[in-house]
mmCIF file of C-alpha atoms and ligand atoms in Angstrom:
data_model
loop_
_atom_site.group_PDB
_atom_site.id
_atom_site.type_symbol
_atom_site.label_atom_id
_atom_site.label_comp_id
_atom_site.label_asym_id
_atom_site.label_seq_id
_atom_site.Cartn_x
_atom_site.Cartn_y
_atom_site.Cartn_z
ATOM 1 C CA MET A 600 92.909 -3.952 -89.356
ATOM 2 C CA LYS A 601 92.519 -5.229 -92.883
ATOM 3 C CA GLU A 602 89.554 -7.200 -94.154
ATOM 4 C CA VAL A 603 90.252 -10.338 -96.194
ATOM 5 C CA ILE A 604 88.287 -13.302 -97.520
ATOM 6 C CA LEU A 605 89.098 -16.810 -96.284
ATOM 7 C CA ILE A 606 88.334 -19.618 -98.699
ATOM 8 C CA LYS A 607 87.738 -23.169 -97.502
ATOM 9 C CA ASN A 608 88.529 -25.706 -100.193
ATOM 10 C CA GLY A 609 85.855 -28.272 -100.889
ATOM 11 C CA GLU A 610 86.578 -31.818 -101.955
ATOM 12 C CA LEU A 611 89.989 -30.487 -102.809
ATOM 13 C CA ALA A 612 91.176 -31.288 -99.357
ATOM 14 C CA LEU A 613 90.665 -34.980 -100.100
ATOM 15 C CA LYS A 614 92.774 -35.235 -103.193
ATOM 16 C CA GLY A 615 96.117 -36.220 -101.724
ATOM 17 C CA LEU A 616 99.017 -35.597 -104.064
ATOM 18 C CA ASN A 617 96.855 -33.821 -106.628
ATOM 19 C CA ARG A 618 95.848 -31.292 -104.074
ATOM 20 C CA ARG A 619 98.387 -28.705 -105.081
ATOM 21 C CA THR A 620 97.333 -28.876 -108.750
ATOM 22 C CA PHE A 621 93.674 -28.500 -107.817
ATOM 23 C CA GLU A 622 94.481 -25.618 -105.537
ATOM 24 C CA ASP A 623 96.488 -23.884 -108.279
ATOM 25 C CA MET A 624 93.553 -24.286 -110.679
ATOM 26 C CA LEU A 625 91.152 -22.878 -108.114
ATOM 27 C CA MET A 626 93.421 -19.896 -107.498
ATOM 28 C CA ALA A 627 93.801 -19.250 -111.242
ATOM 29 C CA ASN A 628 90.002 -19.395 -111.622
ATOM 30 C CA MET A 629 89.507 -16.974 -108.734
ATOM 31 C CA ARG A 630 92.149 -14.595 -110.086
ATOM 32 C CA ARG A 631 90.484 -14.520 -113.497
ATOM 33 C CA ARG A 632 87.023 -13.961 -112.041
ATOM 34 C CA LEU A 633 88.149 -11.036 -109.873
ATOM 35 C CA ALA A 634 90.557 -9.517 -112.417
ATOM 36 C CA ASP A 635 88.460 -6.448 -113.230
ATOM 37 C CA LEU A 636 87.955 -5.621 -109.531
ATOM 38 C CA GLY A 637 91.624 -4.834 -108.864
ATOM 39 C CA LYS A 638 94.753 -6.748 -108.005
ATOM 40 C CA PHE A 639 93.903 -9.536 -105.570
ATOM 41 C CA THR A 640 96.442 -11.898 -104.028
ATOM 42 C CA PHE A 641 95.795 -15.528 -103.140
ATOM 43 C CA THR A 642 97.811 -17.243 -100.436
ATOM 44 C CA PRO A 643 97.263 -20.909 -99.592
ATOM 45 C CA ALA A 644 97.671 -21.852 -95.957
ATOM 46 C CA GLN A 645 96.644 -25.330 -94.776
ATOM 47 C CA SER A 646 93.082 -25.973 -96.015
ATOM 48 C CA THR A 647 92.419 -22.244 -96.445
ATOM 49 C CA ILE A 648 93.246 -19.742 -99.167
ATOM 50 C CA VAL A 649 93.566 -16.156 -98.011
ATOM 51 C CA VAL A 650 92.238 -13.657 -100.574
ATOM 52 C CA GLU A 651 93.452 -10.111 -100.164
ATOM 53 C CA GLY A 652 92.361 -7.145 -102.270
ATOM 54 C CA PRO A 653 93.713 -3.633 -102.751
ATOM 55 C CA GLU A 654 92.717 -0.898 -100.238
ATOM 56 C CA ASP A 655 89.596 0.185 -102.113
ATOM 57 C CA ALA A 656 88.502 -3.296 -103.262
ATOM 58 C CA ASP A 657 84.766 -3.982 -103.527
ATOM 59 C CA LEU A 658 84.711 -6.995 -101.203
ATOM 60 C CA ASP A 659 80.924 -7.381 -101.453
ATOM 61 C CA GLU A 660 81.148 -7.907 -105.199
ATOM 62 C CA ALA A 661 84.222 -10.125 -104.781
ATOM 63 C CA THR A 662 82.352 -12.239 -102.209
ATOM 64 C CA ASP A 663 79.346 -12.594 -104.536
ATOM 65 C CA ARG A 664 81.563 -13.757 -107.358
ATOM 66 C CA LEU A 665 83.568 -16.162 -105.221
ATOM 67 C CA LEU A 666 80.372 -17.776 -103.904
ATOM 68 C CA LYS A 667 79.698 -19.022 -107.441
ATOM 69 C CA ILE A 668 83.113 -20.523 -108.106
ATOM 70 C CA PHE A 669 83.255 -24.321 -108.039
ATOM 71 C CA GLY A 670 85.799 -25.896 -105.700
ATOM 72 C CA ILE A 671 84.953 -23.617 -102.777
ATOM 73 C CA ALA A 672 83.139 -25.288 -99.870
ATOM 74 C CA GLY A 673 82.730 -22.158 -97.799
ATOM 75 C CA LEU A 674 84.047 -18.673 -97.316
ATOM 76 C CA SER A 675 84.211 -16.060 -94.609
ATOM 77 C CA ARG A 676 84.998 -12.386 -94.527
ATOM 78 C CA ALA A 677 87.622 -11.940 -91.827
ATOM 79 C CA ALA A 678 89.514 -9.211 -90.025
ATOM 80 C CA ALA A 679 93.252 -9.788 -90.307
ATOM 81 C CA VAL A 680 95.002 -8.375 -87.237
ATOM 82 C CA GLU A 681 98.325 -8.423 -85.444
ATOM 83 C CA LYS A 682 98.992 -11.548 -83.355
ATOM 84 C CA ASP A 683 98.511 -9.828 -80.045
ATOM 85 C CA MET A 684 95.715 -10.762 -77.660
ATOM 86 C CA ASP A 685 95.032 -7.109 -76.740
ATOM 87 C CA VAL A 686 94.637 -6.187 -80.396
ATOM 88 C CA ILE A 687 92.447 -9.237 -81.009
ATOM 89 C CA LEU A 688 90.225 -8.318 -78.064
ATOM 90 C CA SER A 689 89.884 -4.714 -79.141
ATOM 91 C CA VAL A 690 88.994 -5.504 -82.781
ATOM 92 C CA CYS A 691 86.760 -8.515 -82.121
ATOM 93 C CA PRO A 692 83.666 -6.747 -80.680
ATOM 94 C CA GLU A 693 83.674 -4.004 -83.286
ATOM 95 C CA TYR A 694 84.194 -6.327 -86.238
ATOM 96 C CA THR A 695 81.617 -8.894 -85.186
ATOM 97 C CA ALA A 696 79.003 -6.373 -83.929
ATOM 98 C CA PRO A 697 76.772 -6.548 -87.053
ATOM 99 C CA LEU A 698 76.389 -10.303 -86.512
ATOM 100 C CA LEU A 699 76.185 -10.303 -82.749
ATOM 101 C CA LEU A 700 73.629 -7.490 -82.484
ATOM 102 C CA GLY A 701 71.152 -9.691 -84.340
ATOM 103 C CA ALA A 702 71.912 -12.817 -82.306
ATOM 104 C CA ARG A 703 70.851 -14.069 -78.900
ATOM 105 C CA THR A 704 73.447 -16.755 -78.323
ATOM 106 C CA PHE A 705 77.016 -17.258 -79.455
ATOM 107 C CA LYS A 706 80.167 -19.176 -78.869
ATOM 108 C CA VAL A 707 83.818 -18.556 -79.658
ATOM 109 C CA GLU A 708 85.964 -21.144 -81.406
ATOM 110 C CA ALA A 709 89.717 -20.666 -81.476
ATOM 111 C CA LYS A 710 92.486 -22.304 -83.494
ATOM 112 C CA ARG A 711 96.123 -21.745 -82.830
ATOM 113 C CA SER A 712 98.492 -22.977 -85.514
ATOM 114 C CA ASP A 713 101.266 -20.804 -84.076
ATOM 115 C CA LYS A 714 102.144 -22.777 -80.957
ATOM 116 C CA LYS A 715 104.357 -19.941 -79.724
ATOM 117 C CA PHE A 716 101.343 -17.726 -79.141
ATOM 118 C CA PRO A 717 101.175 -17.255 -75.350
ATOM 119 C CA LEU A 718 97.529 -18.331 -74.948
ATOM 120 C CA ASN A 719 96.276 -21.766 -75.955
ATOM 121 C CA SER A 720 92.960 -22.255 -77.769
ATOM 122 C CA PRO A 721 90.705 -22.654 -74.680
ATOM 123 C CA GLN A 722 92.321 -19.557 -73.144
ATOM 124 C CA ILE A 723 91.704 -17.535 -76.315
ATOM 125 C CA CYS A 724 88.038 -18.650 -76.261
ATOM 126 C CA MET A 725 87.674 -17.690 -72.615
ATOM 127 C CA ALA A 726 89.197 -14.244 -73.039
ATOM 128 C CA ALA A 727 87.229 -13.403 -76.187
ATOM 129 C CA GLY A 728 83.981 -14.827 -74.771
ATOM 130 C CA GLU A 729 84.307 -12.707 -71.668
ATOM 131 C CA LYS A 730 85.050 -9.588 -73.695
ATOM 132 C CA LEU A 731 82.029 -10.123 -75.966
ATOM 133 C CA LEU A 732 79.689 -10.787 -73.007
ATOM 134 C CA ASN A 733 80.809 -7.487 -71.495
ATOM 135 C CA GLU A 734 80.323 -5.546 -74.697
ATOM 136 C CA PHE A 735 77.013 -7.174 -75.669
ATOM 137 C CA PRO A 736 75.071 -7.804 -72.457
ATOM 138 C CA HIS A 737 72.050 -9.165 -74.357
ATOM 139 C CA LEU A 738 74.055 -12.240 -75.386
ATOM 140 C CA THR A 739 74.439 -15.577 -73.651
ATOM 141 C CA VAL A 740 76.859 -18.358 -74.484
ATOM 142 C CA ASP A 741 75.481 -21.544 -76.009
ATOM 143 C CA VAL A 742 78.172 -24.065 -76.881
ATOM 144 C CA HIS A 743 75.772 -26.582 -78.454
ATOM 145 C CA ASN A 744 73.519 -24.612 -80.779
ATOM 146 C CA PRO A 745 74.638 -20.981 -80.941
ATOM 147 C CA ASP A 746 73.109 -18.423 -83.325
ATOM 148 C CA VAL A 747 76.583 -17.194 -84.169
ATOM 149 C CA ILE A 748 80.035 -18.747 -83.959
ATOM 150 C CA ILE A 749 82.916 -16.293 -83.686
ATOM 151 C CA ASN A 750 86.171 -17.784 -84.924
ATOM 152 C CA ILE A 751 89.620 -16.665 -83.917
ATOM 153 C CA GLU A 752 92.487 -18.259 -85.802
ATOM 154 C CA VAL A 753 96.050 -17.465 -84.814
ATOM 155 C CA ARG A 754 98.188 -18.203 -87.866
ATOM 156 C CA ASP A 755 101.845 -17.763 -88.836
ATOM 157 C CA LYS A 756 101.746 -14.139 -89.869
ATOM 158 C CA CYS A 757 98.567 -12.755 -88.325
ATOM 159 C CA ALA A 758 95.331 -13.617 -86.587
ATOM 160 C CA PHE A 759 91.919 -13.826 -88.274
ATOM 161 C CA ILE A 760 88.606 -12.967 -86.667
ATOM 162 C CA HIS A 761 85.436 -14.026 -88.452
ATOM 163 C CA GLY A 762 81.812 -14.987 -87.964
ATOM 164 C CA ASN A 763 79.628 -17.643 -89.573
ATOM 165 C CA GLN A 764 80.929 -19.184 -92.754
ATOM 166 C CA LEU A 765 78.945 -18.704 -95.994
ATOM 167 C CA LYS A 766 78.282 -21.855 -98.008
ATOM 168 C CA GLY A 767 80.245 -21.974 -101.258
ATOM 169 C CA ALA A 768 79.200 -23.484 -104.602
ATOM 170 C CA GLY A 769 80.921 -26.801 -103.797
ATOM 171 C CA GLY A 770 82.110 -29.105 -106.577
ATOM 172 C CA MET A 771 85.524 -29.124 -108.208
ATOM 173 C CA PRO A 772 87.556 -26.325 -109.814
ATOM 174 C CA SER A 773 86.708 -25.693 -113.440
ATOM 175 C CA GLY A 774 89.175 -27.470 -115.705
ATOM 176 C CA SER A 775 90.195 -30.095 -113.156
ATOM 177 C CA ALA A 776 88.062 -32.738 -114.906
ATOM 178 C CA GLY A 777 88.937 -31.828 -118.504
ATOM 179 C CA LYS A 778 86.832 -30.175 -121.152
ATOM 180 C CA ALA A 779 83.506 -30.997 -122.811
ATOM 181 C CA ALA A 780 81.171 -29.474 -125.402
ATOM 182 C CA LEU A 781 77.667 -28.489 -124.270
ATOM 183 C CA LEU A 782 74.933 -28.610 -126.897
ATOM 184 C CA VAL A 783 73.003 -25.554 -125.864
ATOM 185 C CA SER A 784 69.563 -24.433 -126.983
ATOM 186 C CA GLY A 785 67.634 -21.497 -125.563
ATOM 187 C CA GLY A 786 65.553 -23.832 -123.384
ATOM 188 C CA ILE A 787 65.571 -24.542 -119.675
ATOM 189 C CA ASP A 788 67.449 -27.831 -119.679
ATOM 190 C CA SER A 789 70.756 -27.430 -121.476
ATOM 191 C CA PRO A 790 72.079 -24.504 -119.358
ATOM 192 C CA VAL A 791 71.336 -26.556 -116.235
ATOM 193 C CA ALA A 792 73.111 -29.576 -117.748
ATOM 194 C CA GLY A 793 76.166 -27.394 -118.430
ATOM 195 C CA TRP A 794 76.124 -26.024 -114.890
ATOM 196 C CA MET A 795 75.960 -29.550 -113.454
ATOM 197 C CA MET A 796 78.968 -30.770 -115.403
ATOM 198 C CA ALA A 797 80.900 -27.579 -114.651
ATOM 199 C CA LYS A 798 80.247 -28.267 -110.983
ATOM 200 C CA ARG A 799 82.231 -31.479 -111.337
ATOM 201 C CA GLY A 800 85.212 -29.579 -112.699
ATOM 202 C CA VAL A 801 84.466 -29.845 -116.418
ATOM 203 C CA GLU A 802 85.509 -26.833 -118.475
ATOM 204 C CA LEU A 803 82.836 -25.958 -121.033
ATOM 205 C CA ILE A 804 82.687 -24.966 -124.640
ATOM 206 C CA ALA A 805 79.214 -24.589 -126.138
ATOM 207 C CA VAL A 806 77.736 -25.467 -129.518
ATOM 208 C CA HIS A 807 74.506 -23.847 -130.688
ATOM 209 C CA PHE A 808 72.665 -24.622 -133.923
ATOM 210 C CA ALA A 809 70.922 -21.683 -135.550
ATOM 211 C CA SER A 810 68.682 -21.819 -138.601
ATOM 212 C CA PRO A 811 68.181 -18.324 -139.920
ATOM 213 C CA PRO A 812 65.785 -17.038 -141.163
ATOM 214 C CA TYR A 813 63.653 -19.577 -139.248
ATOM 215 C CA THR A 814 65.459 -18.600 -136.061
ATOM 216 C CA SER A 815 66.221 -14.964 -135.264
ATOM 217 C CA GLU A 816 69.157 -12.989 -133.955
ATOM 218 C CA ARG A 817 67.215 -12.526 -130.741
ATOM 219 C CA ALA A 818 67.127 -16.284 -130.240
ATOM 220 C CA GLU A 819 70.901 -16.352 -130.544
ATOM 221 C CA GLN A 820 71.280 -13.396 -128.182
ATOM 222 C CA LYS A 821 69.262 -15.372 -125.665
ATOM 223 C CA VAL A 822 71.828 -18.181 -125.860
ATOM 224 C CA HIS A 823 74.615 -15.629 -125.239
ATOM 225 C CA ASN A 824 72.735 -14.369 -122.172
ATOM 226 C CA LEU A 825 72.200 -17.888 -120.835
ATOM 227 C CA LEU A 826 75.857 -18.790 -121.247
ATOM 228 C CA LYS A 827 76.959 -15.536 -119.654
ATOM 229 C CA GLN A 828 74.992 -16.543 -116.581
ATOM 230 C CA VAL A 829 76.407 -20.114 -116.608
ATOM 231 C CA SER A 830 79.928 -18.708 -116.997
ATOM 232 C CA LYS A 831 79.617 -16.956 -113.627
ATOM 233 C CA TYR A 832 79.948 -20.490 -112.263
ATOM 234 C CA SER A 833 81.872 -22.361 -114.943
ATOM 235 C CA GLY A 834 84.314 -19.682 -116.027
ATOM 236 C CA ARG A 835 84.614 -18.387 -119.575
ATOM 237 C CA ILE A 836 82.924 -20.351 -122.345
ATOM 238 C CA THR A 837 83.676 -20.266 -126.064
ATOM 239 C CA LEU A 838 80.448 -20.490 -128.044
ATOM 240 C CA PHE A 839 80.335 -22.035 -131.522
ATOM 241 C CA VAL A 840 77.266 -21.024 -133.527
ATOM 242 C CA VAL A 841 76.671 -23.502 -136.324
ATOM 243 C CA PRO A 842 74.575 -22.497 -139.378
ATOM 244 C CA PHE A 843 72.053 -25.321 -139.606
ATOM 245 C CA THR A 844 69.530 -24.110 -142.191
ATOM 246 C CA GLU A 845 70.869 -26.056 -145.149
ATOM 247 C CA ILE A 846 70.929 -29.333 -143.238
ATOM 248 C CA GLN A 847 67.476 -28.834 -141.784
ATOM 249 C CA GLU A 848 66.004 -28.079 -145.195
ATOM 250 C CA LEU A 849 67.678 -31.178 -146.625
ATOM 251 C CA ILE A 850 66.174 -33.258 -143.847
ATOM 252 C CA LYS A 851 62.741 -31.756 -144.448
ATOM 253 C CA ASP A 852 62.891 -32.347 -148.199
ATOM 254 C CA ASN A 853 64.397 -35.835 -148.143
ATOM 255 C CA CYS A 854 63.615 -37.774 -144.968
ATOM 256 C CA PRO A 855 60.335 -39.259 -143.695
ATOM 257 C CA GLU A 856 58.615 -36.689 -141.511
ATOM 258 C CA ASP A 857 58.217 -38.912 -138.463
ATOM 259 C CA VAL A 858 62.013 -39.140 -137.998
ATOM 260 C CA PHE A 859 62.932 -35.484 -138.643
ATOM 261 C CA THR A 860 63.901 -34.809 -135.073
ATOM 262 C CA VAL A 861 66.045 -37.886 -134.562
ATOM 263 C CA VAL A 862 67.901 -37.326 -137.842
ATOM 264 C CA MET A 863 68.428 -33.698 -136.862
ATOM 265 C CA ARG A 864 69.810 -34.740 -133.475
ATOM 266 C CA ARG A 865 72.245 -37.113 -135.160
ATOM 267 C CA MET A 866 73.440 -34.285 -137.392
ATOM 268 C CA MET A 867 73.905 -32.108 -134.314
ATOM 269 C CA MET A 868 75.951 -34.858 -132.686
ATOM 270 C CA ARG A 869 78.150 -35.358 -135.739
ATOM 271 C CA ILE A 870 78.898 -31.656 -136.093
ATOM 272 C CA SER A 871 79.336 -31.049 -132.349
ATOM 273 C CA GLN A 872 81.758 -33.915 -132.238
ATOM 274 C CA ILE A 873 83.927 -32.478 -134.999
ATOM 275 C CA ILE A 874 84.077 -29.153 -133.138
ATOM 276 C CA ALA A 875 84.622 -30.875 -129.789
ATOM 277 C CA GLN A 876 87.562 -32.898 -131.122
ATOM 278 C CA LYS A 877 89.198 -29.828 -132.634
ATOM 279 C CA GLU A 878 88.859 -28.016 -129.316
ATOM 280 C CA GLY A 879 90.355 -30.834 -127.249
ATOM 281 C CA CYS A 880 87.083 -31.911 -125.609
ATOM 282 C CA ALA A 881 86.653 -35.462 -124.364
ATOM 283 C CA ALA A 882 82.847 -35.567 -124.186
ATOM 284 C CA LEU A 883 79.563 -34.003 -125.273
ATOM 285 C CA ILE A 884 76.851 -32.761 -122.878
ATOM 286 C CA THR A 885 73.120 -32.482 -123.589
ATOM 287 C CA GLY A 886 70.081 -31.507 -121.535
ATOM 288 C CA GLU A 887 68.038 -34.608 -122.340
ATOM 289 C CA SER A 888 66.036 -36.611 -119.822
ATOM 290 C CA VAL A 889 64.342 -39.925 -120.471
ATOM 291 C CA GLY A 890 60.804 -39.677 -121.747
ATOM 292 C CA GLN A 891 60.523 -35.895 -121.673
ATOM 293 C CA VAL A 892 59.631 -35.631 -125.382
ATOM 294 C CA ALA A 893 59.452 -38.018 -128.336
ATOM 295 C CA SER A 894 63.105 -37.519 -129.217
ATOM 296 C CA GLN A 895 64.121 -38.486 -125.694
ATOM 297 C CA THR A 896 62.720 -42.013 -125.478
ATOM 298 C CA MET A 897 65.335 -44.637 -124.807
ATOM 299 C CA GLN A 898 65.140 -45.799 -128.434
ATOM 300 C CA ALA A 899 65.554 -42.262 -129.798
ATOM 301 C CA ILE A 900 68.494 -41.638 -127.478
ATOM 302 C CA ALA A 901 70.054 -44.897 -128.678
ATOM 303 C CA CYS A 902 69.779 -43.636 -132.278
ATOM 304 C CA THR A 903 71.422 -40.352 -131.317
ATOM 305 C CA ASP A 904 74.171 -42.088 -129.391
ATOM 306 C CA ALA A 905 74.938 -44.399 -132.298
ATOM 307 C CA VAL A 906 76.741 -41.589 -134.162
ATOM 308 C CA ALA A 907 78.818 -40.458 -131.179
ATOM 309 C CA ASP A 908 82.398 -41.659 -130.812
ATOM 310 C CA MET A 909 82.854 -39.911 -127.499
ATOM 311 C CA PRO A 910 80.892 -40.186 -124.252
ATOM 312 C CA VAL A 911 77.678 -38.161 -124.179
ATOM 313 C CA PHE A 912 76.934 -36.866 -120.694
ATOM 314 C CA ARG A 913 73.281 -36.253 -119.903
ATOM 315 C CA PRO A 914 73.282 -35.111 -116.301
ATOM 316 C CA LEU A 915 69.488 -34.506 -116.285
ATOM 317 C CA ILE A 916 68.680 -37.995 -117.522
ATOM 318 C CA GLY A 917 66.736 -39.085 -114.426
ATOM 319 C CA MET A 918 65.340 -35.733 -113.351
ATOM 320 C CA ASP A 919 61.779 -34.425 -113.420
ATOM 321 C CA LYS A 920 61.149 -31.092 -115.093
ATOM 322 C CA ASP A 921 60.346 -29.399 -111.771
ATOM 323 C CA GLU A 922 63.695 -30.522 -110.364
ATOM 324 C CA VAL A 923 65.449 -29.019 -113.379
ATOM 325 C CA ILE A 924 63.446 -25.816 -112.987
ATOM 326 C CA ALA A 925 64.432 -25.571 -109.324
ATOM 327 C CA ILE A 926 68.112 -25.580 -110.322
ATOM 328 C CA SER A 927 67.557 -23.141 -113.175
ATOM 329 C CA ARG A 928 65.920 -20.721 -110.718
ATOM 330 C CA LYS A 929 68.797 -21.123 -108.310
ATOM 331 C CA ILE A 930 71.430 -20.371 -110.948
ATOM 332 C CA GLU A 931 69.252 -17.607 -112.433
ATOM 333 C CA THR A 932 68.929 -18.978 -115.942
ATOM 334 C CA PHE A 933 65.186 -19.665 -115.626
ATOM 335 C CA GLU A 934 63.970 -16.127 -116.326
ATOM 336 C CA ILE A 935 66.139 -15.980 -119.449
ATOM 337 C CA SER A 936 65.087 -19.449 -120.652
ATOM 338 C CA ILE A 937 61.364 -18.720 -120.481
ATOM 339 C CA GLN A 938 61.589 -15.716 -122.776
ATOM 340 C CA PRO A 939 59.871 -16.677 -126.028
ATOM 341 C CA TYR A 940 62.236 -17.796 -128.783
ATOM 342 C CA GLU A 941 62.443 -20.021 -131.796
ATOM 343 C CA ASP A 942 64.749 -23.014 -131.612
ATOM 344 C CA CYS A 943 65.818 -24.867 -134.715
ATOM 345 C CA CYS A 944 64.203 -27.938 -133.105
ATOM 346 C CA THR A 945 60.792 -26.327 -133.316
ATOM 347 C CA VAL A 946 61.158 -25.289 -136.952
ATOM 348 C CA PHE A 947 60.134 -28.505 -138.653
ATOM 349 C CA THR A 948 58.544 -30.484 -135.874
ATOM 350 C CA PRO A 949 56.774 -33.619 -137.082
ATOM 351 C CA LYS A 950 53.146 -33.979 -136.004
ATOM 352 C CA HIS A 951 53.561 -37.652 -135.213
ATOM 353 C CA PRO A 952 57.195 -38.386 -134.375
ATOM 354 C CA LYS A 953 58.330 -41.987 -134.265
ATOM 355 C CA THR A 954 58.876 -42.701 -130.573
ATOM 356 C CA ARG A 955 60.602 -46.072 -131.042
ATOM 357 C CA PRO A 956 62.975 -45.649 -133.951
ATOM 358 C CA THR A 957 65.668 -48.231 -134.609
ATOM 359 C CA VAL A 958 69.189 -47.390 -135.669
ATOM 360 C CA SER A 959 68.852 -49.324 -138.940
ATOM 361 C CA PHE A 960 65.603 -47.545 -139.828
ATOM 362 C CA ILE A 961 67.154 -44.127 -139.180
ATOM 363 C CA GLU A 962 70.281 -45.038 -141.117
ATOM 364 C CA SER A 963 68.225 -45.918 -144.155
ATOM 365 C CA ALA A 964 66.075 -42.786 -143.742
ATOM 366 C CA GLU A 965 69.256 -40.720 -143.777
ATOM 367 C CA SER A 966 70.887 -42.478 -146.685
ATOM 368 C CA CYS A 967 69.087 -40.542 -149.423
ATOM 369 C CA VAL A 968 71.412 -37.553 -148.953
ATOM 370 C CA ASP A 969 75.207 -37.304 -149.083
ATOM 371 C CA TRP A 970 75.783 -35.407 -145.850
ATOM 372 C CA GLU A 971 79.514 -34.949 -146.098
ATOM 373 C CA GLY A 972 79.406 -31.657 -147.994
ATOM 374 C CA PRO A 973 76.652 -30.009 -145.925
ATOM 375 C CA ILE A 974 78.337 -31.059 -142.662
ATOM 376 C CA LYS A 975 81.690 -29.747 -143.854
ATOM 377 C CA ARG A 976 80.157 -26.421 -144.855
ATOM 378 C CA ALA A 977 78.322 -26.077 -141.536
ATOM 379 C CA VAL A 978 81.572 -26.616 -139.626
ATOM 380 C CA GLU A 979 83.502 -24.221 -141.862
ATOM 381 C CA ASP A 980 80.925 -21.456 -141.513
ATOM 382 C CA THR A 981 80.649 -21.792 -137.746
ATOM 383 C CA ARG A 982 81.072 -18.506 -135.871
ATOM 384 C CA ILE A 983 83.163 -18.388 -132.711
ATOM 385 C CA ILE A 984 82.038 -16.109 -129.878
ATOM 386 C CA PRO A 985 83.886 -15.830 -126.555
ATOM 387 C CA ILE A 986 81.526 -15.491 -123.576
ATOM 388 C CA LYS A 987 82.772 -13.939 -120.349
ATOM 389 C CA ALA A 988 80.906 -13.563 -117.109
ATOM 390 C CA PHE A 989 81.969 -9.944 -116.544
HETATM 391 P P1 ATP B 860 66.382 -27.624 -123.685
HETATM 392 O O1 ATP B 860 65.496 -27.060 -122.621
HETATM 393 O O2 ATP B 860 67.810 -27.703 -123.308
HETATM 394 O O3 ATP B 860 66.123 -26.999 -125.033
HETATM 395 P P2 ATP B 860 64.504 -29.659 -124.272
HETATM 396 O O4 ATP B 860 63.936 -30.435 -123.170
HETATM 397 O O5 ATP B 860 63.716 -28.554 -124.881
HETATM 398 O O6 ATP B 860 65.941 -29.121 -123.829
HETATM 399 P P3 ATP B 860 65.064 -30.640 -126.886
HETATM 400 O O7 ATP B 860 64.658 -29.344 -127.476
HETATM 401 O O8 ATP B 860 64.507 -31.893 -127.402
HETATM 402 O O9 ATP B 860 64.841 -30.731 -125.340
HETATM 403 O O10 ATP B 860 66.659 -30.733 -126.942
HETATM 404 C C1 ATP B 860 67.348 -31.752 -126.301
HETATM 405 C C2 ATP B 860 68.810 -31.362 -126.192
HETATM 406 O O11 ATP B 860 69.373 -31.176 -127.499
HETATM 407 C C3 ATP B 860 68.990 -30.018 -125.506
HETATM 408 O O12 ATP B 860 69.022 -30.143 -124.108
HETATM 409 C C4 ATP B 860 70.319 -29.589 -126.069
HETATM 410 O O13 ATP B 860 71.387 -30.234 -125.390
HETATM 411 C C5 ATP B 860 70.260 -30.089 -127.484
HETATM 412 N N1 ATP B 860 69.742 -29.033 -128.377
HETATM 413 C C6 ATP B 860 68.470 -28.758 -128.709
HETATM 414 N N2 ATP B 860 68.398 -27.691 -129.540
HETATM 415 C C7 ATP B 860 69.657 -27.271 -129.749
HETATM 416 C C8 ATP B 860 70.262 -26.222 -130.519
HETATM 417 N N3 ATP B 860 69.537 -25.379 -131.220
HETATM 418 N N4 ATP B 860 71.597 -26.120 -130.479
HETATM 419 C C9 ATP B 860 72.345 -26.960 -129.759
HETATM 420 N N5 ATP B 860 71.840 -27.964 -129.018
HETATM 421 C C10 ATP B 860 70.517 -28.135 -129.007
HETATM 422 MG MG1 MG B 861 64.567 -27.240 -126.417
#
């Protein structure tokens, strides 16, 4: 007997002609994520992908990693055995014992895609059910609401025996919806926003603005740690760290204090957009939600949007903070985000920010500086840091 992992595609199954492309992307993503665990093979068969590792593969670690990959609806560890009912019946009790010993009721479901197999599906269920009742006398069969479902699938090359399916991360394979640039701070919101877009198949790059000496190396390290965690779901992320000190000081020295933050946001957008275009991204992503702070009123967002030539996705726009926190706990970015840090946003925070700025007012507030040079320098001096999950 060999143990394998069976992957059930998510929405993939619905995509008609594109299905093959999506499946190839999913397999490439899985291969990359498991690369350092040994040589795994991936074999598509109907709506399943069979993942097989080398003899000594760490399947627990592989399972953990696969559970975070978008595009997978569910997965099961399965015993792959010879297509012979005697073999199936001898392996089934032993392989499913850990599940069945903790259950009170069960049922067997069988699928036979090889129509030459001598038993049909109901006969396979009957035989396996009887065998399991003999081996585990504490069990009873419940076909409506069983604690455990034992699956037997007779396929082309072998048969698979497996128990309850684990729920996958859902969504679409990374890269299947193109690429976008996430504006990432060290806060709670932006990593969640990145995760949400990655779930829909968007490949991520990340842009972070740092203002040394006002912000420290530790603050930047925190961003690396956050992205490393997000990349367990999204796949690798290239981080662009933009030196922002010069621009922030120019804003502080030349613009009215009550619009500091909105002007700064517009600078972030302009620079992020230049990087995004160079990197082949079609959109920007931020962690803003309406009304959360002064710079996130509808009017302030309109001022920020006015400098963007590409769509700006704000997946948290209608969410409450506690809903965002619930996701950040689930994806394990929360504990990193709440570590104390300085963000460039908190460096020169106005005491009384304008909550209803207009685009024309902000444009005139900005006009006292020629921004071309400082923006060009910031882009040129940007550092590029590849972030990998493992
Ligand atoms: P977060 O928790 O993501 O920091 P927030 O609610 O604290 O969000 P702000 O600090 O106002 O809100 O930032 C709003 C958005 O602007 C962030 O979600 C992020 O997308 C972007 N942003 C803020 N600071 C930075 C930064 N230093 N570098 C890159 N993007 C940033
Ligand atoms: Mg913040």
